[in-house]
Amino acid sequence: MRKKIVAGNWKMNKTPSEAVALAKMLVPLVNTDKVDVVFCVPAIDIIPVAEAIKGTKIALGAENMYFEESGAYTGEISPAMLTDAGVKYVILGHSERRQYFAETDETVNKKVKKALEHNLIPIMCCGETLEQREKGITIDFIRTQIKCGLNGISKDDITKVVVAYEPIWAIGTGKTATSAEAEEVCAAIRGVLGEMYDKETAEKIRIQYGGSVNGKNAAELFAMPDIDGGLVGGASLKEEFKDIVNY
Ligand code: PGA
């Protein structure tokens, strides 16, 4: 049985003091071990939020990471910096990073490998544009993202990885994929993982849906057989996050 995982992606929101206030407001509402709960926060908020969630069941996540150990990479954050600060999860290859910061399947793959080396759990994102969906090439496109992004990951390591399916047209638009649409792609992702490894291994990997998940639609989405929780943007910044965690 795969344990559900609900991760908040705070994106570029909340100053350090605002982040602490949000974490403190949410902690009593979402401090459960029925599902894995993760706050993925901006880099500068990591240390204060780590302190604010200390002693709770909530895990800390980052929103990005560089694939080198250390050195002359101005502005970047290393995996060791994250683990030393208490980070357990890291979102990699979010569509906003691909779109605005030129991330490619190749850089995402390097990051996934490096994160695993440091015992960080990658939440690797994939998802199609509206144009790709309308052209009917969603599954082909996602197959490529999965195969390239997870290329060369061992069978042992792959079961630690979380995959987040986030159709770009559903992110921040209030337009959620229907549970059937989301399930179709999540099942296809599991199929690709089954081809890359084997069926038994693929059954162990958690696949989240992301894109306008809210307190009202979470239960239906998470009830689908191949959807193991959600990556939540907008609604993770509000009290409503509790309705998603406690779906
Ligand atoms: P959203 O964002 O929930 O605001 O649509 C999801 C995401 O981008 O991870």
XYZ file of C-alpha atoms and ligand atoms in Angstrom:
256
model
C 0.000 0.000 0.000
C 1.478 3.338 -1.012
C 1.184 6.052 1.623
C -0.367 9.230 0.272
C 1.793 12.331 0.174
C 0.461 15.871 0.167
C 3.092 18.526 -0.453
C 2.549 22.256 -0.394
C 4.555 24.167 -2.979
C 4.778 27.673 -1.604
C 6.561 28.951 -4.737
C 7.916 32.520 -4.446
C 5.582 33.466 -1.616
C 6.127 34.380 2.032
C 9.000 36.297 3.587
C 10.754 34.487 6.447
C 8.517 36.014 9.101
C 5.385 35.386 7.038
C 6.528 31.818 6.426
C 6.871 31.163 10.142
C 3.388 32.573 10.741
C 1.916 30.373 7.995
C 3.711 27.266 9.251
C 2.520 27.908 12.795
C -1.045 28.437 11.619
C -0.988 25.191 9.600
C 0.866 22.881 11.995
C -2.048 22.053 14.317
C -4.355 21.575 11.313
C -2.179 19.207 9.297
C 0.000 17.430 11.858
C -0.981 13.874 10.981
C 0.756 10.649 10.083
C -2.153 9.323 8.020
C -0.509 10.938 4.992
C 2.988 12.335 4.515
C 2.720 16.105 4.752
C 5.469 18.290 3.318
C 5.981 22.054 3.247
C 8.156 22.946 0.250
C 9.276 26.488 0.943
C 11.494 29.163 -0.613
C 15.197 28.693 0.185
C 15.380 31.645 2.548
C 12.432 30.307 4.544
C 13.914 26.846 5.070
C 15.717 27.518 8.335
C 12.963 29.432 10.119
C 10.282 26.981 8.934
C 12.438 24.033 10.063
C 12.361 25.574 13.522
C 8.606 26.217 13.361
C 7.767 22.592 12.469
C 10.303 20.977 14.793
C 8.817 18.058 16.719
C 5.830 17.725 14.365
C 5.150 15.033 11.756
C 5.475 17.556 8.949
C 8.497 17.263 6.692
C 10.415 20.085 5.090
C 10.972 20.413 1.367
C 12.890 22.732 -0.944
C 11.672 23.983 -4.321
C 14.907 23.511 -6.235
C 18.542 22.503 -5.856
C 21.700 22.522 -7.951
C 23.374 19.333 -9.155
C 26.934 20.155 -8.105
C 28.365 19.549 -4.641
C 29.723 23.059 -4.058
C 31.779 25.758 -5.730
C 31.501 28.743 -8.021
C 27.777 28.637 -8.828
C 26.593 32.014 -7.642
C 23.060 31.990 -6.354
C 22.616 28.238 -6.258
C 21.826 25.938 -3.322
C 23.616 22.626 -2.848
C 22.150 19.327 -1.676
C 24.343 19.326 1.440
C 23.039 22.790 2.359
C 19.522 21.406 2.200
C 20.144 18.268 4.241
C 22.120 20.188 6.846
C 19.144 22.521 7.282
C 16.787 19.582 7.839
C 15.285 19.309 4.367
C 13.962 15.890 3.360
C 12.244 16.503 0.006
C 13.112 18.615 -3.015
C 10.861 19.559 -5.914
C 12.786 19.148 -9.168
C 11.809 20.098 -12.695
C 8.702 22.063 -11.835
C 7.165 23.410 -15.028
C 7.799 26.979 -13.867
C 11.506 26.178 -13.602
C 11.437 24.584 -17.021
C 9.558 27.542 -18.502
C 11.299 30.512 -16.838
C 14.698 29.121 -15.851
C 15.573 26.933 -18.804
C 15.561 23.620 -16.974
C 15.678 20.661 -19.299
C 15.095 16.945 -18.882
C 18.899 16.604 -18.768
C 19.433 19.088 -15.926
C 16.464 17.630 -14.082
C 18.015 14.159 -14.412
C 21.317 15.412 -12.970
C 19.465 16.979 -10.071
C 17.413 13.846 -9.352
C 20.603 11.772 -9.233
C 22.399 14.240 -7.012
C 19.442 14.544 -4.643
C 19.314 10.755 -4.234
C 23.048 10.641 -3.522
C 22.327 12.913 -0.575
C 19.266 10.992 0.612
C 16.943 13.774 -0.425
C 13.619 12.602 -1.833
C 13.074 14.159 -5.252
C 9.562 15.201 -6.218
C 10.103 15.152 -9.962
C 7.512 17.073 -11.927
C 6.224 16.408 -15.412
C 3.258 17.709 -17.372
C 2.046 18.817 -20.753
C 0.965 22.176 -22.126
C -2.573 22.821 -23.327
C -1.307 22.775 -26.908
C 0.248 19.346 -26.449
C -2.959 18.053 -24.886
C -5.037 19.385 -27.761
C -2.699 17.779 -30.267
C -3.160 14.431 -28.514
C 0.529 14.006 -27.681
C 0.248 14.196 -23.875
C 1.255 10.626 -23.123
C 4.149 10.629 -25.610
C 5.493 13.865 -24.194
C 5.257 12.677 -20.611
C 6.850 9.360 -21.466
C 9.895 11.299 -22.694
C 9.988 13.479 -19.577
C 9.865 10.399 -17.338
C 12.401 8.389 -19.319
C 14.892 11.268 -19.537
C 14.319 12.713 -16.081
C 14.726 9.330 -14.394
C 17.358 7.939 -16.735
C 19.988 5.880 -14.954
C 18.290 5.755 -11.555
C 18.755 2.360 -9.900
C 15.857 0.105 -9.047
C 16.570 0.634 -5.340
C 16.541 4.394 -5.661
C 13.538 4.737 -7.935
C 11.103 3.637 -5.233
C 12.181 6.644 -3.143
C 11.334 9.091 -5.916
C 7.973 10.851 -5.971
C 6.650 11.783 -9.411
C 4.281 14.734 -9.679
C 2.040 14.907 -12.726
C 1.147 18.549 -13.228
C -0.596 19.488 -16.457
C 0.626 23.018 -17.112
C -2.815 24.212 -18.171
C -4.138 23.293 -14.722
C -1.472 25.071 -12.661
C -2.712 28.189 -10.929
C -5.588 28.473 -13.375
C -8.363 27.085 -11.204
C -8.901 24.625 -14.037
C -8.330 21.167 -12.560
C -7.939 18.076 -14.659
C -10.916 15.823 -14.067
C -10.122 12.844 -11.898
C -10.416 10.643 -14.994
C -7.990 12.816 -16.994
C -5.504 12.902 -14.120
C -5.801 9.170 -13.523
C -5.274 8.385 -17.201
C -1.893 10.106 -17.217
C -0.829 8.896 -13.758
C -1.619 5.323 -14.819
C 0.383 5.868 -18.008
C 3.319 7.152 -15.935
C 3.143 4.011 -13.827
C 3.114 2.010 -17.051
C 6.292 3.742 -18.266
C 7.947 3.092 -14.893
C 6.907 -0.537 -15.242
C 8.651 -0.698 -18.629
C 11.779 0.978 -17.248
C 11.933 -1.263 -14.164
C 9.211 -3.840 -13.584
C 5.577 -3.855 -12.555
C 6.268 -4.602 -8.916
C 8.712 -1.712 -8.651
C 6.344 0.654 -10.452
C 3.603 -0.222 -7.965
C 5.783 1.105 -5.143
C 6.390 4.543 -6.656
C 4.210 7.405 -5.497
C 2.648 9.584 -8.157
C 1.042 12.868 -7.170
C -1.358 14.991 -9.139
C -0.855 18.761 -9.110
C -2.755 21.637 -10.703
C -5.470 23.575 -8.881
C -5.937 20.933 -6.201
C -8.217 22.360 -3.523
C -10.242 21.373 -0.482
C -13.188 20.409 -2.650
C -11.598 18.281 -5.359
C -8.822 16.524 -3.392
C -10.892 13.579 -2.159
C -12.060 12.620 -5.633
C -8.602 12.973 -7.182
C -6.848 11.065 -4.395
C -9.385 8.239 -4.628
C -8.100 7.325 -8.091
C -6.038 4.131 -8.105
C -2.823 5.678 -9.455
C -2.970 9.050 -7.676
C -1.058 8.955 -4.414
C -1.623 12.500 -3.209
C -1.058 16.000 -4.465
C 1.427 18.770 -5.076
C -0.486 21.867 -4.068
C 0.355 25.457 -4.931
C -2.195 28.165 -4.191
C -4.243 26.231 -1.648
C -1.141 25.323 0.385
C -0.849 28.949 1.488
C -4.242 28.948 3.143
C -6.108 27.232 5.943
C -7.785 25.268 3.165
C -4.630 23.125 2.977
C -6.036 21.194 5.931
C -9.013 20.039 3.850
C -6.608 18.584 1.293
C -4.448 16.845 3.905
C -7.521 15.531 5.712
C -9.339 14.689 2.486
P -1.583 25.229 -8.082
O -0.021 24.898 -8.305
O -2.080 24.261 -7.026
O -1.620 26.642 -7.623
O -2.266 25.016 -9.381
C 0.446 23.594 -8.313
C 1.929 23.569 -8.580
O 2.398 24.325 -9.443
O 2.688 22.807 -7.950
